[in-house]
Amino acid sequence: MHIVACVKRVPLTDIQVKVAADGKTLDTAGVEYMLSFYDELAVEEAIRTKEKLGGEVTVLTLGPADASKELRECLAKGADRAMVLPDNAWGTRDARSTAKALAAKVKELGAQLVFTGRVATDRDQGAVGPMLATYLGWACVTDVVSLELTAGGGKAKRETEAGVETVQFSLPAVLTCDKGLNEPRFAGLKGIMAAKKKSIEESTAEQVANQANFDKLELPPPRKEGRILGEGAAAVPALIQALRNEAKVL
Amino acid sequence: MTTIVVFVESAGSTPRRASLEALGAASQSGASVVAVVTGPNGPAVAKALGAFGAAQVVVLTGADQYSPDATAKDCAAIVCELKASAFLVAASSTGKDLLPRVAALLDCTPHCDCTALRWSGSASGTRPILAGKAIATVSGGGGVFCASLRPNCFAAVEKAAAGTVTTRAASSARLAVVVDVSAKPGTKLDVKEAPIVVSGGRGLRAPESFSLVEDLAAAFGTAAVGASRAVVDAGWRPHSEQVGQTGKTVAPQLYIAVGISGAIQHLAGMRTSKVIVAINKDAAAPIFKVADYGIVGDAFEVLPALTAAVKAAKG
């Protein structure tokens, strides 16, 4: 089975955000990047699935041409191929544009199973996975926390407000990975050496014009300065008073 | 008059609060609101929706087990038939899963987890990105404005409307089906939906001491328990309770952080809460910078006193 893990490069999660001069985009000067946290889970699950059921894993990203650092790490962990669809506008593509470009490439690769993260920790949309599946006409389960694959399909669990859902799905499928599904491995020395010999493939991203507009980007308004009501249990009456009479939430 | 289609979720035969908020957002726009419900309790849920501004309710029949792809097809078909200008859902697990599928079927781009909408001229939305470290104003996205709305950010509006109920056979072609839902033990509220969240962190020193957090949550009655990344990674609490950048983003009326220092990833997940209370031993902890009210003190001393006081206040 050909398995694809779709991954995205995102800013480190502990950056202080600055808005660019256009007032619409992120100031990327000095920003360092990582693979989106949930995409690490997708890569791990793809490799584990290959180890269990056999097949081949391709890690696919639509991103900057220099995304090879992240991709090489995926190769070192056990992915067979890594492919980048270079696009200077990767950071501003909307979800539909990204999903369509990935769908075209996944089809071309002849994959049957796609893993990706629940959400990319930059735009926080969580839209590309289910959109990709819809454009391909495939089954999709989002926010997967446990997975059991069988011939032709599988069962996945996802956590919702109501409890834990078990979703039965057919293959081909797109599965988006949530925390709890697995613990990503570290690349071993042997893997790192082997990855150095592999090449990062480049392919063309289908151009799809954006529909969504980013009209404005701003920092959240600073919260009004709060106050310390006191120390220890002695401050509890003051807190109850404030919650009831001032904040009116009690 | 334009039409807005809203997919409404339910718990048993009761519509979910977050879905009523989405109905409220739709009826505030002045459009004619059409609600879509599914599942075995669909007809019972449908009856309640006229009171919340739905002019029409479409009940999808024959879909006792939920299929996200089939439901997406049905919603997209209804949007097309009614030539609706917008499609809204709650940004719940189900809603966030459904919206992008419907958007793709309509060949539109969704706007997920919006915290505000504006309908003057063309529709636009406000949505936090980078887990709330920045706020984007977004618009467009194709012919139909598709958005999911963050729970607790919009008001459910009690507004009498016709609430005419019609039925429609649900799509039978299904690629994925929910075959089982194991409900949460007891009546535990989800951290995303609850109007009050009490979260604990490392300051509680051991997993057992989370009973103090649970007691306070129980005293409020309508509170959920949350957790910091540190205690989830340590295996003290399940990931479903994690608040922050790699957990859930919440916006309750009241957020109480106990023994949480306030790492930037945690602050990102809760800073849009209406009122924030911090209880921490360290007076210099960053959590106090975003808190409206702070108590400097040990959780083991403050929590039992606070729980007793809340119980007394609730009378």
Coordinates of C-alpha atoms in Angstrom, one line a residue:
Chain A
M1 CA 0.0 0.0 0.0
H2 CA 1.3 3.5 -0.9
I3 CA 0.9 5.7 2.2
V4 CA 1.3 9.5 2.0
A5 CA 1.9 11.7 5.1
C6 CA 1.0 15.3 4.3
V7 CA 3.0 17.7 6.5
K8 CA 3.4 21.5 6.9
R9 CA 6.1 23.7 8.1
V10 CA 4.9 26.1 10.8
P11 CA 6.5 28.7 13.1
L12 CA 7.8 27.4 16.4
T13 CA 5.0 27.3 18.9
D14 CA 6.7 29.6 21.4
I15 CA 7.3 32.5 19.1
Q16 CA 6.2 36.0 19.9
V17 CA 4.0 37.0 17.0
K18 CA 4.7 40.3 15.1
V19 CA 2.4 41.6 12.4
A20 CA 4.1 42.6 9.1
A21 CA 3.9 46.2 7.8
D22 CA 1.0 45.3 5.5
G23 CA -1.2 44.7 8.5
K24 CA -2.4 41.4 7.0
T25 CA 0.4 38.9 7.4
L26 CA 2.8 37.5 9.9
D27 CA 6.2 39.2 10.1
T28 CA 8.4 36.2 9.4
A29 CA 11.7 38.0 10.0
G30 CA 13.7 35.9 12.4
V31 CA 10.9 33.3 12.7
E32 CA 12.1 29.7 13.1
Y33 CA 10.1 26.8 11.9
M34 CA 9.2 23.2 12.7
L35 CA 7.0 20.5 11.4
S36 CA 3.5 21.1 12.8
F37 CA 3.1 19.0 16.0
Y38 CA 0.2 16.9 14.7
D39 CA 2.0 16.2 11.4
E40 CA 4.7 14.5 13.4
L41 CA 2.0 12.1 14.6
A42 CA 1.0 11.6 11.0
V43 CA 4.5 10.7 9.9
E44 CA 4.8 8.3 12.8
E45 CA 1.5 6.6 12.0
A46 CA 2.4 6.3 8.4
I47 CA 5.7 4.6 9.2
R48 CA 4.0 2.3 11.8
T49 CA 1.3 1.3 9.3
K50 CA 4.0 0.4 6.7
E51 CA 5.9 -1.6 9.3
K52 CA 2.7 -3.6 10.1
L53 CA 1.1 -3.9 6.6
G54 CA 4.0 -3.3 4.3
G55 CA 4.1 -0.7 1.5
E56 CA 5.8 2.6 1.0
V57 CA 5.6 5.9 2.7
T58 CA 6.0 9.2 0.9
V59 CA 6.1 12.4 2.9
L60 CA 4.5 15.3 1.0
T61 CA 4.6 19.0 1.7
L62 CA 3.5 22.1 -0.1
G63 CA 6.0 24.6 1.1
P64 CA 9.2 26.5 0.6
A65 CA 11.9 24.9 -1.5
D66 CA 14.1 24.8 1.5
A67 CA 11.8 22.6 3.5
S68 CA 14.3 19.8 3.1
K69 CA 15.5 20.0 6.7
E70 CA 12.1 18.8 8.1
L71 CA 11.7 16.3 5.2
R72 CA 15.1 14.8 5.8
E73 CA 14.2 14.1 9.4
C74 CA 11.1 12.2 8.2
L75 CA 13.3 10.1 5.9
A76 CA 15.6 9.4 8.8
K77 CA 12.7 8.1 10.8
G78 CA 11.7 5.6 8.1
A79 CA 9.8 7.3 5.3
D80 CA 10.9 6.0 1.9
R81 CA 10.4 9.1 -0.2
A82 CA 10.0 12.8 0.5
M83 CA 8.5 15.2 -2.0
V84 CA 8.2 19.0 -1.9
L85 CA 5.8 21.0 -4.0
P86 CA 7.7 24.3 -3.9
D87 CA 5.5 27.4 -3.6
N88 CA 6.7 30.7 -2.4
A89 CA 3.1 31.5 -1.5
W90 CA 2.7 28.4 0.7
G91 CA 2.1 30.5 3.8
T92 CA -0.8 32.4 2.3
R93 CA -2.6 29.7 0.3
D94 CA -6.1 29.1 1.5
A95 CA -7.3 25.7 2.6
R96 CA -9.1 24.9 -0.7
S97 CA -6.1 25.9 -2.8
T98 CA -3.8 23.7 -0.7
A99 CA -6.2 20.8 -0.6
K100 CA -6.7 20.8 -4.3
A101 CA -2.9 20.9 -5.0
L102 CA -2.4 18.0 -2.6
A103 CA -5.3 16.0 -4.0
A104 CA -3.9 16.2 -7.5
K105 CA -0.5 14.9 -6.3
V106 CA -1.9 12.2 -4.0
K107 CA -3.9 10.9 -7.0
E108 CA -0.8 11.0 -9.2
L109 CA 1.2 9.1 -6.6
G110 CA -1.4 6.4 -6.6
A111 CA -1.7 6.4 -2.8
Q112 CA -4.5 4.6 -0.9
L113 CA -4.0 6.1 2.5
V114 CA -3.1 9.6 3.6
F115 CA -2.2 10.7 7.2
T116 CA -2.0 14.3 8.2
G117 CA -2.2 16.3 11.4
R118 CA -5.5 17.3 13.0
V119 CA -4.6 20.9 12.4
A120 CA -1.6 22.9 11.4
T121 CA -0.6 25.0 14.4
D122 CA -0.3 28.2 12.3
R123 CA -3.7 28.8 10.6
D124 CA -5.5 26.5 13.1
Q125 CA -8.1 25.7 10.5
G126 CA -8.1 21.9 10.5
A127 CA -9.7 22.1 7.0
V128 CA -7.1 20.6 4.6
G129 CA -7.5 17.0 5.7
P130 CA -11.3 16.7 5.2
M131 CA -11.2 18.9 2.1
L132 CA -8.5 16.7 0.6
A133 CA -10.6 13.6 1.2
T134 CA -13.7 15.3 -0.2
Y135 CA -11.9 16.4 -3.4
L136 CA -10.5 12.8 -3.8
G137 CA -14.0 11.3 -3.0
W138 CA -12.4 9.3 -0.2
A139 CA -13.5 8.4 3.3
C140 CA -12.1 10.6 6.1
V141 CA -11.9 10.4 9.9
T142 CA -10.6 13.5 11.7
D143 CA -8.9 13.8 15.1
V144 CA -8.0 10.1 15.3
V145 CA -6.7 9.0 18.7
S146 CA -6.6 5.2 18.0
L147 CA -6.6 3.2 14.8
E148 CA -7.2 -0.4 13.7
L149 CA -6.7 -1.0 10.0
T150 CA -8.1 -4.1 8.3
A151 CA -8.2 -5.1 4.7
G152 CA -10.2 -2.6 2.7
G153 CA -10.9 -0.3 5.7
G154 CA -10.6 0.2 9.4
K155 CA -11.9 1.5 12.6
A156 CA -10.8 4.8 14.2
K157 CA -11.6 6.4 17.5
R158 CA -12.0 10.1 18.0
E159 CA -12.8 12.2 21.1
T160 CA -15.8 14.5 20.9
E161 CA -17.8 16.5 23.3
A162 CA -20.2 13.6 23.7
G163 CA -17.6 10.9 24.3
V164 CA -15.4 8.6 22.3
E165 CA -16.7 7.9 18.8
T166 CA -15.8 4.8 16.9
V167 CA -15.9 5.4 13.1
Q168 CA -15.8 2.6 10.6
F169 CA -14.4 3.6 7.3
S170 CA -13.5 2.2 3.9
L171 CA -10.2 2.6 2.0
P172 CA -8.9 4.7 0.4
A173 CA -9.0 7.2 3.2
V174 CA -7.6 10.4 4.7
L175 CA -7.0 10.2 8.5
T176 CA -6.1 13.2 10.6
C177 CA -4.0 12.5 13.7
D178 CA -4.6 13.8 17.2
K179 CA -2.5 13.7 20.3
G180 CA -2.7 10.3 21.9
L181 CA -2.5 8.3 18.7
N182 CA 1.2 7.5 19.0
E183 CA 4.5 8.8 20.4
P184 CA 6.7 9.9 17.5
R185 CA 10.1 8.1 17.4
F186 CA 13.4 9.8 17.3
A187 CA 15.6 9.2 14.2
G188 CA 18.4 6.8 14.9
L189 CA 22.0 7.2 13.7
K190 CA 21.5 4.6 11.0
G191 CA 18.4 6.3 9.7
I192 CA 20.1 9.7 9.7
M193 CA 23.0 8.3 7.6
A194 CA 20.6 6.6 5.2
A195 CA 18.5 9.7 4.8
K196 CA 21.6 11.7 3.8
K197 CA 21.9 9.5 0.7
K198 CA 18.2 9.9 -0.3
S199 CA 17.1 12.8 -2.5
I200 CA 14.3 15.2 -1.8
E201 CA 12.0 15.0 -4.8
E202 CA 10.6 18.2 -6.3
S203 CA 7.3 18.3 -8.1
T204 CA 5.0 21.0 -9.3
A205 CA 2.1 22.3 -7.2
E206 CA -1.1 22.9 -9.1
Q207 CA -1.8 26.6 -9.1
V208 CA -5.3 27.3 -7.6
A209 CA -6.2 30.9 -7.0
N210 CA -7.1 31.8 -3.4
Q211 CA -10.8 32.6 -2.6
A212 CA -10.4 33.6 1.0
N213 CA -9.1 37.1 1.9
F214 CA -6.9 37.9 4.8
D215 CA -8.1 41.4 5.4
K216 CA -6.4 42.1 8.6
L217 CA -4.0 40.5 11.1
E218 CA -3.7 42.0 14.6
L219 CA -2.5 41.1 18.0
P220 CA -5.2 40.2 20.5
P221 CA -6.2 43.2 22.6
P222 CA -4.2 43.3 25.8
R223 CA -6.3 42.1 28.8
K224 CA -7.2 44.8 31.3
E225 CA -4.7 44.8 34.2
G226 CA -6.0 42.5 36.8
R227 CA -5.4 42.6 40.5
I228 CA -4.1 40.3 43.2
L229 CA -6.8 40.0 45.9
G230 CA -4.5 38.6 48.6
E231 CA -2.7 35.6 49.9
G232 CA -3.9 32.2 50.7
A233 CA -7.4 31.1 51.9
A234 CA -7.9 34.6 53.5
A235 CA -8.4 36.0 50.0
V236 CA -11.3 33.7 49.1
P237 CA -14.1 36.0 50.4
A238 CA -12.7 38.9 48.3
L239 CA -12.7 36.6 45.2
I240 CA -16.3 35.5 45.7
Q241 CA -17.3 39.1 46.2
A242 CA -15.5 40.1 43.0
L243 CA -16.9 37.3 40.9
R244 CA -20.4 38.0 42.1
N245 CA -20.6 41.8 42.2
E246 CA -18.0 42.9 39.7
A247 CA -17.6 40.2 37.1
K248 CA -21.1 38.9 37.6
V249 CA -20.3 35.3 36.8
L250 CA -21.4 33.8 40.0
Chain B
M1 CA -34.1 37.8 1.5
T2 CA -31.0 35.6 1.7
T3 CA -31.0 32.2 3.4
I4 CA -28.5 30.9 5.8
V5 CA -28.3 27.1 6.5
V6 CA -27.2 26.0 10.0
F7 CA -26.3 22.4 10.9
V8 CA -27.6 21.7 14.4
E9 CA -26.2 19.0 16.7
S10 CA -28.0 17.5 19.6
A11 CA -27.4 15.5 22.7
G12 CA -30.4 13.1 22.9
S13 CA -33.4 15.2 21.9
T14 CA -31.8 18.5 23.1
P15 CA -30.1 20.8 20.7
R16 CA -26.5 21.5 21.7
R17 CA -25.9 25.0 23.2
A18 CA -23.1 25.7 20.7
S19 CA -25.5 25.0 17.8
L20 CA -28.1 27.3 19.2
E21 CA -25.4 30.0 19.3
A22 CA -24.8 29.3 15.6
L23 CA -28.6 29.7 14.9
G24 CA -28.5 32.9 16.9
A25 CA -25.6 34.3 14.8
A26 CA -27.5 33.4 11.7
S27 CA -30.8 35.0 12.8
Q28 CA -28.9 38.2 13.9
S29 CA -27.9 38.7 10.3
G30 CA -31.5 39.2 9.3
A31 CA -31.5 36.3 6.8
S32 CA -34.0 33.5 6.7
V33 CA -32.6 30.7 8.8
V34 CA -32.9 27.0 7.8
A35 CA -31.7 24.4 10.3
V36 CA -30.6 20.9 9.4
V37 CA -30.8 18.1 12.0
T38 CA -30.0 14.4 11.7
G39 CA -30.1 11.2 13.8
P40 CA -32.8 9.2 15.5
N41 CA -33.9 12.2 17.6
G42 CA -34.0 14.5 14.7
P43 CA -37.8 15.1 14.8
A44 CA -37.8 15.9 18.5
V45 CA -34.8 18.2 18.1
A46 CA -36.5 20.0 15.2
K47 CA -39.5 21.0 17.3
A48 CA -37.4 23.1 19.6
L49 CA -35.7 25.1 16.9
G50 CA -38.5 27.5 15.8
A51 CA -38.1 29.2 19.2
F52 CA -34.5 29.9 18.3
G53 CA -35.1 31.7 15.0
A54 CA -35.3 28.8 12.5
A55 CA -37.9 29.5 9.8
Q56 CA -37.5 26.0 8.5
V57 CA -36.0 22.8 9.8
V58 CA -34.9 20.0 7.5
V59 CA -34.8 16.6 9.3
L60 CA -32.5 14.1 7.5
T61 CA -34.2 10.7 7.9
G62 CA -32.9 7.2 7.7
A63 CA -29.5 8.2 9.2
D64 CA -29.6 6.7 12.6
Q65 CA -25.9 6.3 12.5
Y66 CA -24.0 9.5 11.7
S67 CA -21.9 9.6 8.5
P68 CA -19.8 12.7 8.1
D69 CA -19.4 12.4 4.4
A70 CA -23.1 11.6 3.7
T71 CA -24.2 14.4 6.0
A72 CA -21.9 16.8 4.2
K73 CA -23.4 15.8 0.9
D74 CA -26.9 16.4 2.2
C75 CA -26.0 19.8 3.7
A76 CA -24.3 20.9 0.5
A77 CA -27.3 19.8 -1.6
I78 CA -29.7 21.8 0.7
V79 CA -27.4 24.9 0.5
C80 CA -27.5 24.6 -3.3
E81 CA -31.2 24.0 -3.6
L82 CA -32.0 27.0 -1.3
K83 CA -29.3 29.1 -3.0
A84 CA -28.2 29.9 0.5
S85 CA -25.6 32.7 1.0
A86 CA -23.9 31.1 4.1
F87 CA -23.5 27.8 5.9
L88 CA -22.8 27.8 9.6
V89 CA -21.9 25.1 12.2
A90 CA -20.7 25.1 15.8
A91 CA -16.9 24.7 16.0
S92 CA -17.4 21.4 17.9
S93 CA -15.7 18.1 17.0
T94 CA -18.5 17.3 14.7
G95 CA -18.9 20.8 13.2
K96 CA -15.2 21.3 12.6
D97 CA -15.2 17.9 10.8
L98 CA -18.3 18.7 8.8
L99 CA -17.6 22.3 7.6
P100 CA -14.6 21.7 5.4
R101 CA -16.3 18.8 3.7
V102 CA -19.4 20.9 2.9
A103 CA -17.1 23.8 1.8
A104 CA -15.2 21.4 -0.6
L105 CA -18.4 20.1 -2.1
L106 CA -19.5 23.7 -2.7
D107 CA -15.9 24.4 -3.9
C108 CA -15.6 27.1 -1.3
T109 CA -13.0 27.9 1.4
P110 CA -14.2 27.5 5.0
H111 CA -13.4 29.9 7.9
C112 CA -13.0 27.7 10.9
D113 CA -13.5 28.5 14.6
C114 CA -14.7 32.1 14.1
T115 CA -15.1 34.2 17.3
A116 CA -17.2 37.0 15.6
L117 CA -19.0 37.6 12.3
R118 CA -20.0 40.7 10.5
W119 CA -22.8 40.7 7.8
S120 CA -22.7 44.3 6.6
G121 CA -21.9 44.2 2.9
S122 CA -20.1 41.0 2.3
A123 CA -19.8 38.6 5.2
S124 CA -16.5 38.5 7.2
G125 CA -15.3 36.8 10.3
T126 CA -12.7 37.1 13.0
R127 CA -10.7 34.1 13.8
P128 CA -7.7 33.6 16.1
I129 CA -4.7 32.0 14.5
L130 CA -1.4 30.6 16.0
A131 CA -3.6 29.5 18.9
G132 CA -4.8 33.0 19.6
K133 CA -1.5 34.8 19.4
A134 CA -2.9 36.8 16.5
I135 CA -6.4 37.6 15.3
A136 CA -7.2 37.5 11.6
T137 CA -10.1 39.2 9.8
V138 CA -11.2 37.0 6.9
S139 CA -13.7 37.3 4.2
G140 CA -14.6 35.8 0.8
G141 CA -14.1 32.1 0.3
G142 CA -16.3 31.5 -2.8
G143 CA -20.0 31.7 -3.4
V144 CA -21.2 30.5 0.0
F145 CA -19.7 31.9 3.2
C146 CA -18.9 28.8 5.2
A147 CA -17.9 29.2 8.9
S148 CA -17.7 27.3 12.1
L149 CA -18.3 29.3 15.3
R150 CA -16.4 28.9 18.5
P151 CA -18.7 27.9 21.4
N152 CA -19.4 30.6 24.0
C153 CA -18.6 33.4 21.6
F154 CA -22.1 34.0 20.1
A155 CA -25.4 34.4 21.8
A156 CA -28.3 32.0 21.4
V157 CA -31.3 34.2 20.6
E158 CA -34.8 33.2 21.6
K159 CA -36.7 34.5 18.6
A160 CA -40.0 32.9 17.5
A161 CA -39.9 31.8 13.9
A162 CA -42.1 29.5 11.9
G163 CA -40.0 26.5 12.5
T164 CA -41.7 24.6 9.7
V165 CA -40.4 21.0 9.8
T166 CA -39.8 19.1 6.5
T167 CA -38.1 15.7 6.1
R168 CA -35.5 14.6 3.5
A169 CA -34.1 11.2 3.0
A170 CA -30.4 11.2 4.0
S171 CA -27.8 10.1 1.4
S172 CA -27.3 6.4 1.5
A173 CA -23.8 6.3 0.0
R174 CA -21.5 6.4 3.0
L175 CA -17.8 6.1 3.2
A176 CA -17.5 6.4 7.0
V177 CA -20.0 5.8 9.7
V178 CA -20.0 6.4 13.5
V179 CA -20.8 2.9 14.8
D180 CA -20.4 3.6 18.5
V181 CA -20.3 6.5 20.9
S182 CA -19.1 5.6 24.4
A183 CA -20.5 8.4 26.5
K184 CA -18.3 10.2 29.0
P185 CA -18.7 8.8 32.6
G186 CA -21.4 10.7 34.5
T187 CA -22.4 14.1 33.2
K188 CA -19.0 15.5 32.6
L189 CA -19.0 18.6 30.6
D190 CA -16.5 19.1 27.8
V191 CA -13.8 21.7 28.4
K192 CA -14.7 23.5 25.1
E193 CA -18.4 23.8 25.8
A194 CA -18.5 24.5 29.5
P195 CA -19.3 28.0 30.7
I196 CA -16.9 27.6 33.5
V197 CA -13.5 25.8 33.4
V198 CA -11.3 25.0 36.3
S199 CA -7.8 23.9 35.1
G200 CA -5.0 22.4 37.1
G201 CA -1.2 22.3 36.5
R202 CA 2.0 21.2 38.1
G203 CA 1.2 23.2 41.2
L204 CA -1.1 20.3 42.3
R205 CA 2.1 18.2 42.7
A206 CA 0.4 14.8 42.1
P207 CA -2.4 13.4 40.0
E208 CA -4.5 12.5 43.1
S209 CA -4.7 16.1 44.1
F210 CA -6.8 16.8 41.0
S211 CA -9.7 15.8 43.2
L212 CA -9.5 19.3 44.6
V213 CA -10.0 20.7 41.1
E214 CA -12.9 18.3 40.5
D215 CA -14.5 19.3 43.7
L216 CA -14.4 23.0 42.8
A217 CA -15.8 22.2 39.3
A218 CA -18.6 20.2 40.9
A219 CA -19.4 23.1 43.3
F220 CA -20.0 25.4 40.4
G221 CA -22.3 22.8 38.8
T222 CA -21.7 23.8 35.2
A223 CA -17.9 23.6 35.2
A224 CA -15.5 21.4 33.3
V225 CA -12.0 20.3 34.4
G226 CA -9.1 21.4 32.3
A227 CA -5.4 20.7 32.5
S228 CA -2.0 22.2 31.4
R229 CA 0.2 20.5 28.9
A230 CA 2.7 19.6 31.6
V231 CA 0.3 17.4 33.5
V232 CA -1.2 15.8 30.4
D233 CA 2.3 14.9 29.2
A234 CA 3.0 13.5 32.6
G235 CA 0.0 11.3 32.2
W236 CA -1.9 12.8 35.1
R237 CA -4.9 13.8 33.0
P238 CA -6.3 12.8 29.5
H239 CA -5.5 14.9 26.5
S240 CA -9.1 15.7 26.0
E241 CA -8.8 18.1 29.0
Q242 CA -5.6 19.9 27.7
V243 CA -6.0 23.6 27.2
G244 CA -3.5 25.4 25.0
Q245 CA -1.8 25.3 21.6
T246 CA -1.6 21.5 21.3
G247 CA -4.8 21.1 23.2
K248 CA -8.1 22.9 23.1
T249 CA -8.8 26.6 22.8
V250 CA -11.5 27.7 25.2
A251 CA -13.5 30.8 25.8
P252 CA -15.7 30.3 28.9
Q253 CA -17.4 32.9 31.0
L254 CA -15.0 32.0 33.9
Y255 CA -11.6 30.4 33.7
I256 CA -9.8 29.4 36.9
A257 CA -6.2 28.4 36.6
V258 CA -4.8 26.5 39.6
G259 CA -1.1 25.9 39.9
I260 CA -0.5 26.8 36.3
S261 CA 2.4 29.1 35.7
G262 CA 1.1 30.3 32.3
A263 CA 3.4 29.2 29.5
I264 CA 2.8 31.1 26.3
Q265 CA 1.2 28.0 24.7
H266 CA -1.3 27.7 27.6
L267 CA -2.1 31.4 27.6
A268 CA -2.9 31.2 23.9
G269 CA -5.6 28.6 24.6
M270 CA -7.5 30.5 27.2
R271 CA -6.9 34.2 26.9
T272 CA -10.2 34.9 25.3
S273 CA -12.1 33.7 28.4
K274 CA -14.3 36.5 29.8
V275 CA -13.0 36.4 33.3
I276 CA -9.8 34.7 34.4
V277 CA -8.8 33.8 37.9
A278 CA -5.3 32.6 38.8
I279 CA -4.3 30.8 41.9
N280 CA -0.5 30.2 42.2
K281 CA 2.1 30.1 44.8
D282 CA 4.5 32.2 42.7
A283 CA 3.5 35.8 42.7
A284 CA 5.7 36.3 39.6
A285 CA 4.0 33.6 37.5
P286 CA 3.1 34.9 34.0
I287 CA -0.5 33.7 34.5
F288 CA -1.1 36.7 36.8
K289 CA -0.5 39.0 33.8
V290 CA -3.6 37.8 32.0
A291 CA -5.7 37.2 35.1
D292 CA -8.5 39.5 36.2
Y293 CA -8.2 38.3 39.8
G294 CA -5.3 36.5 41.5
I295 CA -4.7 34.8 44.7
V296 CA -1.1 34.1 45.7
G297 CA -1.2 30.9 47.6
D298 CA -0.9 27.2 47.7
A299 CA -3.6 25.3 45.9
F300 CA -4.0 22.8 48.8
E301 CA -5.0 25.7 51.1
V302 CA -7.0 27.9 48.7
L303 CA -9.0 25.3 46.8
P304 CA -10.9 23.7 49.7
A305 CA -11.8 27.2 51.0
L306 CA -12.9 28.4 47.6
T307 CA -14.9 25.2 47.0
A308 CA -16.7 25.7 50.4
A309 CA -17.3 29.4 49.6
V310 CA -18.7 28.6 46.1
K311 CA -21.0 26.0 47.6
A312 CA -22.2 28.5 50.2
A313 CA -22.7 31.2 47.5
K314 CA -24.7 28.9 45.3
G315 CA -26.7 28.1 48.4

